[in-house]
Amino acid sequence: MEGLSDMLFMVIEHFDQARVKEIYARFHEHGRMMPEGLTYVDSWISADFARCFQVMQCDDVTKLQEWVLAWGDLARFEIVPLASSKDTAAAVKKHL
């Protein structure tokens, strides 16, 4: 999508804990399976393996949808658009 800058998204993957080994086996065999235009920033796994918190970056939400389809049989996804604290503070300041 021309003219748009990349946005950050918090992706919360909810895992079936009985399938964690399947998830990691696929990851080791195929990588993240991200379409071109979707960038992985960083991730964190909960201690109980129930959730993965990932920050992803893209300018086209359909890239996230493509990625979710590649993993949807092993995880349930929650995707939250993010704004930096600095940008949010600047936006709020205009209304003070």
XYZ file of N, CA, C and O in Angstrom:
384
model
N 0.852 -1.173 0.000
C 0.000 0.000 0.000
C 0.894 1.232 0.000
O 1.487 1.549 1.019
N 0.971 1.881 -1.114
C 1.854 3.029 -1.232
C 1.382 4.169 -0.347
O 0.194 4.384 -0.159
N 2.357 4.917 0.178
C 2.054 6.086 0.967
C 1.841 5.819 2.447
O 1.775 6.740 3.224
N 1.706 4.578 2.819
C 1.521 4.254 4.228
C 2.851 3.853 4.834
O 3.657 3.193 4.196
N 3.067 4.258 6.073
C 4.281 3.816 6.751
C 3.984 2.522 7.499
O 2.834 2.201 7.771
N 5.033 1.802 7.796
C 4.858 0.539 8.510
C 4.263 0.778 9.889
O 4.628 1.725 10.579
N 3.357 -0.095 10.260
C 2.758 -0.057 11.591
C 3.260 -1.248 12.386
O 3.621 -2.282 11.818
N 3.248 -1.096 13.701
C 3.600 -2.186 14.602
C 2.322 -2.846 15.111
O 1.324 -2.174 15.363
N 2.408 -4.164 15.279
C 1.289 -4.940 15.794
C 1.796 -5.886 16.870
O 2.816 -6.547 16.685
N 1.081 -5.947 17.994
C 1.334 -6.965 19.000
C 0.478 -8.155 18.621
O -0.742 -8.055 18.526
N 1.139 -9.264 18.359
C 0.442 -10.495 18.008
C 0.531 -11.423 19.215
O 1.631 -11.749 19.665
N -0.608 -11.799 19.735
C -0.638 -12.725 20.866
C -1.126 -14.058 20.322
O -2.263 -14.177 19.872
N -0.224 -15.014 20.326
C -0.566 -16.359 19.870
C -0.956 -17.180 21.096
O -0.212 -17.228 22.070
N -2.092 -17.800 21.022
C -2.557 -18.664 22.105
C -2.335 -20.102 21.655
O -2.885 -20.527 20.640
N -1.503 -20.813 22.402
C -1.130 -22.179 22.042
C -1.932 -23.201 22.825
O -2.227 -23.008 23.999
N -2.228 -24.311 22.164
C -2.679 -25.515 22.852
C -1.377 -26.120 23.398
O -0.516 -26.541 22.629
N -1.226 -26.140 24.700
C 0.045 -26.564 25.296
C 0.439 -27.987 24.908
O 1.607 -28.317 24.890
N -0.525 -28.813 24.551
C -0.219 -30.179 24.129
C 0.408 -30.212 22.735
O 0.947 -31.238 22.324
N 0.364 -29.071 22.013
C 0.885 -29.029 20.643
C 2.135 -28.161 20.501
O 2.573 -27.880 19.385
N 2.718 -27.751 21.620
C 3.909 -26.893 21.580
C 5.032 -27.537 20.773
O 5.693 -26.867 19.967
N 5.241 -28.820 20.930
C 6.311 -29.493 20.180
C 6.040 -29.449 18.678
O 6.965 -29.281 17.883
N 4.770 -29.572 18.284
C 4.415 -29.469 16.859
C 4.719 -28.069 16.322
O 5.215 -27.916 15.198
N 4.410 -27.057 17.117
C 4.660 -25.672 16.718
C 6.153 -25.459 16.487
O 6.565 -24.934 15.444
N 6.974 -25.891 17.441
C 8.419 -25.699 17.304
C 9.007 -26.571 16.200
O 9.938 -26.152 15.504
N 8.450 -27.756 15.969
C 8.929 -28.600 14.873
C 8.669 -27.908 13.538
O 9.554 -27.869 12.668
N 7.480 -27.335 13.357
C 7.182 -26.618 12.115
C 8.095 -25.411 11.963
O 8.616 -25.135 10.880
N 8.284 -24.681 13.061
C 9.162 -23.501 13.015
C 10.577 -23.898 12.588
O 11.184 -23.256 11.735
N 11.113 -24.974 13.168
C 12.473 -25.402 12.827
C 12.570 -25.904 11.392
O 13.599 -25.752 10.743
N 11.478 -26.471 10.880
C 11.481 -26.995 9.514
C 11.224 -25.914 8.458
O 11.832 -25.917 7.394
N 10.311 -24.958 8.770
C 9.871 -23.992 7.762
C 10.140 -22.531 8.110
O 9.801 -21.646 7.317
N 10.672 -22.249 9.296
C 10.859 -20.863 9.711
C 9.537 -20.219 10.086
O 8.551 -20.907 10.355
N 9.493 -18.914 10.067
C 8.279 -18.184 10.473
C 7.181 -18.204 9.420
O 6.044 -17.860 9.701
N 7.518 -18.536 8.198
C 6.563 -18.615 7.088
C 5.842 -17.282 6.879
O 4.630 -17.240 6.650
N 6.589 -16.193 6.941
C 6.011 -14.866 6.767
C 6.032 -14.472 5.291
O 7.020 -14.709 4.599
N 4.965 -13.851 4.821
C 4.978 -13.346 3.451
C 5.908 -12.138 3.349
O 6.187 -11.467 4.357
N 6.376 -11.856 2.157
C 7.204 -10.676 1.937
C 6.404 -9.439 2.329
O 5.209 -9.343 2.047
N 7.047 -8.524 3.023
C 6.370 -7.317 3.474
C 5.980 -7.355 4.940
O 5.563 -6.341 5.499
N 6.106 -8.507 5.565
C 5.842 -8.642 6.999
C 7.182 -8.847 7.689
O 7.961 -9.700 7.291
N 7.456 -8.038 8.709
C 8.741 -8.073 9.401
C 8.556 -8.472 10.859
O 7.740 -7.886 11.574
N 9.320 -9.468 11.282
C 9.353 -9.895 12.679
C 10.256 -8.932 13.435
O 11.370 -8.653 13.002
N 9.808 -8.406 14.588
C 10.609 -7.494 15.404
C 11.214 -8.229 16.593
O 12.421 -8.227 16.772
N 10.375 -8.877 17.402
C 10.865 -9.622 18.568
C 9.699 -10.410 19.146
O 8.548 -10.180 18.797
N 10.016 -11.358 20.049
C 8.948 -12.133 20.673
C 9.349 -12.627 22.049
O 10.536 -12.686 22.382
N 8.335 -12.997 22.823
C 8.496 -13.495 24.180
C 7.492 -14.617 24.384
O 6.349 -14.523 23.939
N 7.886 -15.657 25.077
C 7.015 -16.810 25.348
C 6.695 -16.844 26.839
O 7.595 -16.684 27.677
N 5.434 -17.074 27.174
C 5.079 -17.192 28.586
C 5.712 -18.465 29.163
O 5.971 -19.433 28.439
N 5.959 -18.448 30.450
C 6.654 -19.567 31.097
C 5.903 -20.887 30.960
O 6.524 -21.951 30.935
N 4.582 -20.826 30.828
C 3.792 -22.057 30.725
C 3.545 -22.490 29.278
O 2.770 -23.401 29.031
N 4.188 -21.829 28.317
C 4.054 -22.120 26.884
C 2.651 -21.852 26.336
O 2.339 -22.253 25.220
N 1.798 -21.176 27.087
C 0.420 -20.959 26.645
C 0.303 -19.826 25.639
O -0.631 -19.817 24.835
N 1.240 -18.855 25.683
C 1.146 -17.703 24.796
C 2.519 -17.269 24.303
O 3.509 -17.391 24.996
N 2.499 -16.725 23.094
C 3.671 -16.080 22.528
C 3.267 -14.651 22.203
O 2.225 -14.421 21.585
N 4.058 -13.698 22.647
C 3.814 -12.282 22.378
C 4.836 -11.842 21.346
O 6.037 -11.879 21.619
N 4.367 -11.459 20.161
C 5.275 -11.063 19.091
C 4.951 -9.657 18.639
O 3.784 -9.282 18.549
N 5.991 -8.901 18.321
C 5.801 -7.611 17.676
C 6.170 -7.803 16.215
O 7.252 -8.298 15.892
N 5.225 -7.446 15.352
C 5.403 -7.561 13.907
C 5.210 -6.181 13.295
O 4.516 -5.332 13.869
N 5.789 -5.991 12.113
C 5.712 -4.696 11.451
C 5.322 -4.893 9.983
O 5.851 -5.789 9.316
N 4.375 -4.072 9.511
C 3.989 -4.113 8.096
C 3.143 -2.888 7.774
O 2.709 -2.167 8.670
N 2.904 -2.671 6.491
C 2.038 -1.569 6.075
C 0.759 -2.077 5.426
O -0.023 -1.301 4.896
N 0.556 -3.385 5.479
C -0.602 -3.995 4.827
C -1.085 -5.143 5.709
O -0.429 -6.180 5.814
N -2.222 -4.954 6.345
C -2.729 -5.941 7.304
C -2.990 -7.303 6.656
O -2.977 -8.326 7.332
N -3.179 -7.345 5.350
C -3.394 -8.639 4.705
C -2.155 -9.526 4.802
O -2.265 -10.751 4.718
N -0.985 -8.921 4.999
C 0.236 -9.719 5.216
C 0.123 -10.493 6.525
O 0.529 -11.648 6.616
N -0.421 -9.852 7.552
C -0.657 -10.542 8.830
C -1.684 -11.652 8.646
O -1.533 -12.745 9.191
N -2.713 -11.388 7.864
C -3.741 -12.398 7.624
C -3.167 -13.620 6.909
O -3.485 -14.761 7.262
N -2.299 -13.391 5.922
C -1.648 -14.506 5.224
C -0.840 -15.345 6.212
O -0.865 -16.572 6.179
N -0.108 -14.676 7.077
C 0.740 -15.356 8.062
C -0.107 -16.162 9.041
O 0.220 -17.309 9.365
N -1.217 -15.575 9.506
C -2.115 -16.270 10.431
C -2.654 -17.549 9.781
O -2.747 -18.598 10.424
N -2.975 -17.491 8.500
C -3.486 -18.679 7.812
C -2.457 -19.809 7.775
O -2.823 -20.986 7.819
N -1.171 -19.457 7.726
C -0.122 -20.480 7.698
C 0.031 -21.200 9.038
O 0.534 -22.317 9.087
N -0.396 -20.556 10.126
C -0.227 -21.118 11.469
C -1.542 -21.391 12.186
O -1.553 -21.914 13.297
N -2.658 -21.038 11.581
C -3.956 -21.114 12.252
C -4.385 -22.486 12.718
O -5.235 -22.610 13.591
N -3.783 -23.525 12.162
C -4.140 -24.877 12.620
C -3.463 -25.226 13.938
O -3.866 -26.173 14.611
N -2.445 -24.450 14.338
C -1.707 -24.748 15.571
C -1.852 -23.679 16.654
O -1.429 -23.897 17.787
N -2.393 -22.525 16.320
C -2.500 -21.444 17.308
C -3.710 -20.574 16.981
O -4.182 -20.537 15.854
N -4.183 -19.886 18.001
C -5.248 -18.895 17.844
C -4.585 -17.529 18.000
O -3.724 -17.349 18.860
N -4.959 -16.552 17.182
C -4.262 -15.275 17.129
C -5.135 -14.114 17.580
O -6.315 -14.051 17.248
N -4.504 -13.204 18.298
C -5.097 -11.923 18.666
C -4.104 -10.872 18.160
O -2.908 -10.954 18.453
N -4.569 -9.895 17.381
C -3.677 -8.908 16.781
C -4.121 -7.518 17.202
O -5.273 -7.122 16.983
N -3.177 -6.764 17.811
C -3.473 -5.443 18.352
C -2.558 -4.415 17.689
O -1.331 -4.511 17.817
N -3.128 -3.420 16.974
C -2.287 -2.354 16.418
C -1.664 -1.553 17.566
O -2.309 -1.324 18.594
N -0.418 -1.127 17.389
C 0.304 -0.405 18.441
C 0.660 1.013 18.009
O 0.906 1.263 16.832
N 0.719 1.894 18.985
C 1.236 3.248 18.796
C 2.289 3.460 19.869
O 2.117 3.025 21.012
N 3.366 4.127 19.511
C 4.419 4.364 20.497
C 3.916 5.323 21.577
O 3.010 6.135 21.343
N 4.495 5.231 22.753
C 4.133 6.135 23.841
C 4.398 7.580 23.440
O 3.601 8.478 23.742
N 5.490 7.815 22.742
C 5.857 9.168 22.294
C 4.795 9.735 21.348
O 4.346 10.868 21.514
N 4.376 8.946 20.360
C 3.357 9.406 19.415
C 2.012 9.614 20.112
O 1.300 10.569 19.824
N 1.669 8.740 21.037
C 0.411 8.879 21.768
C 0.429 10.129 22.633
O -0.557 10.887 22.665
N 1.546 10.378 23.323
C 1.651 11.579 24.160
C 1.498 12.841 23.318
O 0.826 13.797 23.728
N 2.076 12.847 22.110
C 1.965 14.002 21.228
C 0.513 14.200 20.777
O 0.018 15.337 20.720
N -0.182 13.125 20.477
C -1.580 13.218 20.060
C -2.463 13.707 21.197
O -3.341 14.558 21.004
N -2.234 13.216 22.401
C -3.022 13.633 23.562
C -2.759 15.093 23.899
O -3.671 15.845 24.251
N -1.500 15.507 23.774
C -1.107 16.888 24.126
C -1.917 17.898 23.324
O -2.249 18.971 23.826
N -2.279 17.565 22.092
C -3.063 18.468 21.252
C -4.439 18.735 21.849
O -5.092 19.716 21.498
N -4.905 17.855 22.730
C -6.245 17.967 23.298
C -6.244 18.414 24.753
O -7.295 18.418 25.396
N -5.096 18.816 25.251
C -5.016 19.266 26.646
C -5.224 20.756 26.750
O -4.946 21.515 25.890
